[in-house]
XYZ file of N, CA, C and O in Angstrom:
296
model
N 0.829 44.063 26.519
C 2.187 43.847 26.976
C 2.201 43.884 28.497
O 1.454 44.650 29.106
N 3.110 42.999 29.165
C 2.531 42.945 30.789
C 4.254 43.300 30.988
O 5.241 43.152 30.268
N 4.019 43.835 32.347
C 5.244 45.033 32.630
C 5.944 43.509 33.501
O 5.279 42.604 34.005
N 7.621 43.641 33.446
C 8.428 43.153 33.953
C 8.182 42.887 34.854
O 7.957 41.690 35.034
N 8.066 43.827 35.992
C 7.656 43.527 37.424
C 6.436 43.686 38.127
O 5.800 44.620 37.638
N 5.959 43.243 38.908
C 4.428 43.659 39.366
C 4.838 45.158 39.650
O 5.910 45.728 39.855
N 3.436 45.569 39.566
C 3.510 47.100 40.071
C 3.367 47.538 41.378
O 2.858 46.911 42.307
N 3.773 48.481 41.394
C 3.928 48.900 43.165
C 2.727 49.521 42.863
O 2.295 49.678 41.721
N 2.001 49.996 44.247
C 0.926 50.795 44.514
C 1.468 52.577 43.717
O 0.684 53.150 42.961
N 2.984 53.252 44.098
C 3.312 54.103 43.267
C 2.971 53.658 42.007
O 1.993 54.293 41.613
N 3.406 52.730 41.088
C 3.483 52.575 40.003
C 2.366 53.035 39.139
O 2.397 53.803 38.177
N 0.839 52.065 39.978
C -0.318 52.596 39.652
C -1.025 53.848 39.884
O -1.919 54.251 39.140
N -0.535 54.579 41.130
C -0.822 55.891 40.925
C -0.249 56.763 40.086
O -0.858 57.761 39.701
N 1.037 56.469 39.696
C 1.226 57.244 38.309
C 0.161 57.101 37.166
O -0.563 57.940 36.630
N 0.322 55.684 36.966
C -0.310 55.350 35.669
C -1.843 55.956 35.746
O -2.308 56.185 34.629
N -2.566 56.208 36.664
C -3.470 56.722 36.704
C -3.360 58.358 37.139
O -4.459 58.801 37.476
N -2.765 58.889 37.171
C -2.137 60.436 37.121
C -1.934 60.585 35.404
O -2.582 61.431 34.786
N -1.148 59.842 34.849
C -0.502 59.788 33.620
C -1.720 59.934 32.374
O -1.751 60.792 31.493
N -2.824 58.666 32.635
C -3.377 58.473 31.954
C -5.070 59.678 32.030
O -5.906 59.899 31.154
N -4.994 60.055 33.081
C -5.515 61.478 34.094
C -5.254 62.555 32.533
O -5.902 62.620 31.488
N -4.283 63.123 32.904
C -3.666 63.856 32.571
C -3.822 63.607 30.410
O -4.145 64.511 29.640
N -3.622 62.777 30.178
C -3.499 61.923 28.656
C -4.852 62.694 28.216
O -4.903 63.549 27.333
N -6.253 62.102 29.221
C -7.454 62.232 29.020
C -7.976 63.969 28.739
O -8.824 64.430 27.975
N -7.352 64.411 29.402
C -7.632 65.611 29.626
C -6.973 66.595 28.509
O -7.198 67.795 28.358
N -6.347 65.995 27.981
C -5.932 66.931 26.947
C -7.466 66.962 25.550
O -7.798 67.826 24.738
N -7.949 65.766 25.827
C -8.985 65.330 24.760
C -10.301 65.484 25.387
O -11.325 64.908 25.022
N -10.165 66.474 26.556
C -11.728 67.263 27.461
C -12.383 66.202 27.756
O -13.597 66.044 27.885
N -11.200 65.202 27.895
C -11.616 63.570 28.813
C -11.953 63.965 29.928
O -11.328 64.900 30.428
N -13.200 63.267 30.729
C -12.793 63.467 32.607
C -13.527 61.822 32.450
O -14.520 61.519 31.788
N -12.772 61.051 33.186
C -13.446 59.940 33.857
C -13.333 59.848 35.190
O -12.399 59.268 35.745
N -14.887 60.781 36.154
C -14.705 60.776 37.519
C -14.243 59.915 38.470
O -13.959 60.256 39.618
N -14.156 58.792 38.022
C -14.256 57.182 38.931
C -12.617 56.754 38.648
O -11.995 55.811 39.140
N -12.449 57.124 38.302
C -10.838 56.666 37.467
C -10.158 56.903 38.794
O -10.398 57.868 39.519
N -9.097 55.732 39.110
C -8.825 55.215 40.463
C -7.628 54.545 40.372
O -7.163 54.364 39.246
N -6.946 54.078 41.492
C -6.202 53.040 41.623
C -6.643 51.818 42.482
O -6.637 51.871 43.712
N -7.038 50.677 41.756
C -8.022 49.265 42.677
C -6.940 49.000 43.688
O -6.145 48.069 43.557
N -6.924 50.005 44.902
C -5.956 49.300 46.158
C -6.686 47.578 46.072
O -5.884 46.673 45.841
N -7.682 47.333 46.199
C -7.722 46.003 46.613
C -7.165 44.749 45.540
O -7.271 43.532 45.696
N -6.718 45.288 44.732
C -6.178 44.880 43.840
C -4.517 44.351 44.242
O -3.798 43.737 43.453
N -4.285 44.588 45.075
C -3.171 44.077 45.455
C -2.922 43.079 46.758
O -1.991 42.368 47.137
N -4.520 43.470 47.338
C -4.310 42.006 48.297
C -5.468 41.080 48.084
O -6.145 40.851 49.086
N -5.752 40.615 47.171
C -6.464 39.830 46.709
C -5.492 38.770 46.269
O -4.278 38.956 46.361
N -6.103 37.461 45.705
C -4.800 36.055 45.931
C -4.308 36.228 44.265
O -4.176 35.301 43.466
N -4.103 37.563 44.025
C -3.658 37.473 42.780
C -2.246 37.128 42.566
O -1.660 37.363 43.623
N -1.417 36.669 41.662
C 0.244 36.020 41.378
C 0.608 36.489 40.234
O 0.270 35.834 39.248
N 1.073 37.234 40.115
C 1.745 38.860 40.917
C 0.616 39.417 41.244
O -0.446 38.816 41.083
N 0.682 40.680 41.762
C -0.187 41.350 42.463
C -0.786 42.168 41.336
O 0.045 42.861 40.751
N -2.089 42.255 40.872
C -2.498 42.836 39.741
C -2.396 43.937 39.641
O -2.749 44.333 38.530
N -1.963 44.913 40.496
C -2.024 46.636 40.919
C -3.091 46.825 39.442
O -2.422 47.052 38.434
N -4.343 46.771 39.246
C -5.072 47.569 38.488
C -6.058 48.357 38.269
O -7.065 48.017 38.889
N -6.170 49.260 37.646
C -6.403 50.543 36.972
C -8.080 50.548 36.866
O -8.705 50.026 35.942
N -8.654 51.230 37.978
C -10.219 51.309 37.795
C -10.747 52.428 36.800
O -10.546 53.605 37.099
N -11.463 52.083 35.543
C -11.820 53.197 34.598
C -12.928 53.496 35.404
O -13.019 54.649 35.827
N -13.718 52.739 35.670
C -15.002 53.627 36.420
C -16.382 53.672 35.700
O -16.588 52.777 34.881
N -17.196 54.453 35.870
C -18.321 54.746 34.751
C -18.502 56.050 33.974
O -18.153 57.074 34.562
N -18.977 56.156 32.791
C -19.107 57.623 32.266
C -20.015 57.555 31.602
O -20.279 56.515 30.998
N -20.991 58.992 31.494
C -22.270 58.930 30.549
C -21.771 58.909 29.219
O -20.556 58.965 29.025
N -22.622 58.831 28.237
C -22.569 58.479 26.588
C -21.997 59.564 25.828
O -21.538 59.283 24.720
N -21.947 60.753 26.235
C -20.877 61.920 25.759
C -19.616 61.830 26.008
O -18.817 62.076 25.103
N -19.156 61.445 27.331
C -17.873 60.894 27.569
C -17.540 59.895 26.812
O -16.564 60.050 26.079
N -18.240 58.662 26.798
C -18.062 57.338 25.798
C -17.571 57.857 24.666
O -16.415 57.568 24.358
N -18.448 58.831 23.721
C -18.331 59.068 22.645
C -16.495 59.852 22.358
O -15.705 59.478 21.492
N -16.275 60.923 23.343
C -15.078 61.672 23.595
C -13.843 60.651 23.260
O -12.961 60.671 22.401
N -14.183 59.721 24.355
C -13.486 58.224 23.966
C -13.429 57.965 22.911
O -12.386 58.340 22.376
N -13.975 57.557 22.417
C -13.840 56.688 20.789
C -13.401 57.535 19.939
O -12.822 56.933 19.034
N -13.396 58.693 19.786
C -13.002 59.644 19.012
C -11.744 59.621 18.948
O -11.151 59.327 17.910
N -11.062 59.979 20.233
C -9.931 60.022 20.798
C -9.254 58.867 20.607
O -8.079 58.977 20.254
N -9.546 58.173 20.702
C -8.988 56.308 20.616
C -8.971 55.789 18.552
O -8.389 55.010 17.797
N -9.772 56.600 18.523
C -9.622 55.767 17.016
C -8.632 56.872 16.313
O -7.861 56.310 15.535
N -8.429 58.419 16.384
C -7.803 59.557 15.809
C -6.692 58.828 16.508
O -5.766 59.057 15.730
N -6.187 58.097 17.477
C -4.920 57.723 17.820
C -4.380 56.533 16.315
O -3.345 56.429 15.657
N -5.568 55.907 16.308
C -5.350 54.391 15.770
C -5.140 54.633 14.306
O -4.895 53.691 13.553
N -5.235 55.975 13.844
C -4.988 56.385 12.503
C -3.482 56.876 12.288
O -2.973 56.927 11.168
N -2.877 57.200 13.352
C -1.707 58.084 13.345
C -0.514 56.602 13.179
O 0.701 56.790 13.123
């Protein structure tokens, strides 16, 4: 679903506070997890403001999927 308006640079630091925060309840950490400033001056139409996941070793991965599929059951 793509949001009404482009996002402000706030917008995406929430969403990455938000989703921060989401992770962590599920002993998520994704160190790299960011907001792509360059993501907004690049020749994108609207401005993509998006959401850097980053990298994580294979225990994290796994934390993930766990977490993501116990969602997809509910």
């Amino acid at each position: 679903m793509q949001d009404p308006q482009p996002p402000t640079a706030n917008d995406v630091d929430r969403c990455v506070d938000d989703l921060r925060a989401a992770l962590a309840v599920h002993g998520i950490t994704l160190p790299s997890l960011h907001a792509d400033l360059p993501s907004f001056t690049g020749a994108y139409a609207p401005p993509a403001g998006l959401v850097a996941l980053g990298n994580c070793n294979t225990a994290t991965a796994r934390k993930l999927t766990v977490a993501v599929r116990k969602a997809a059951e509910q």
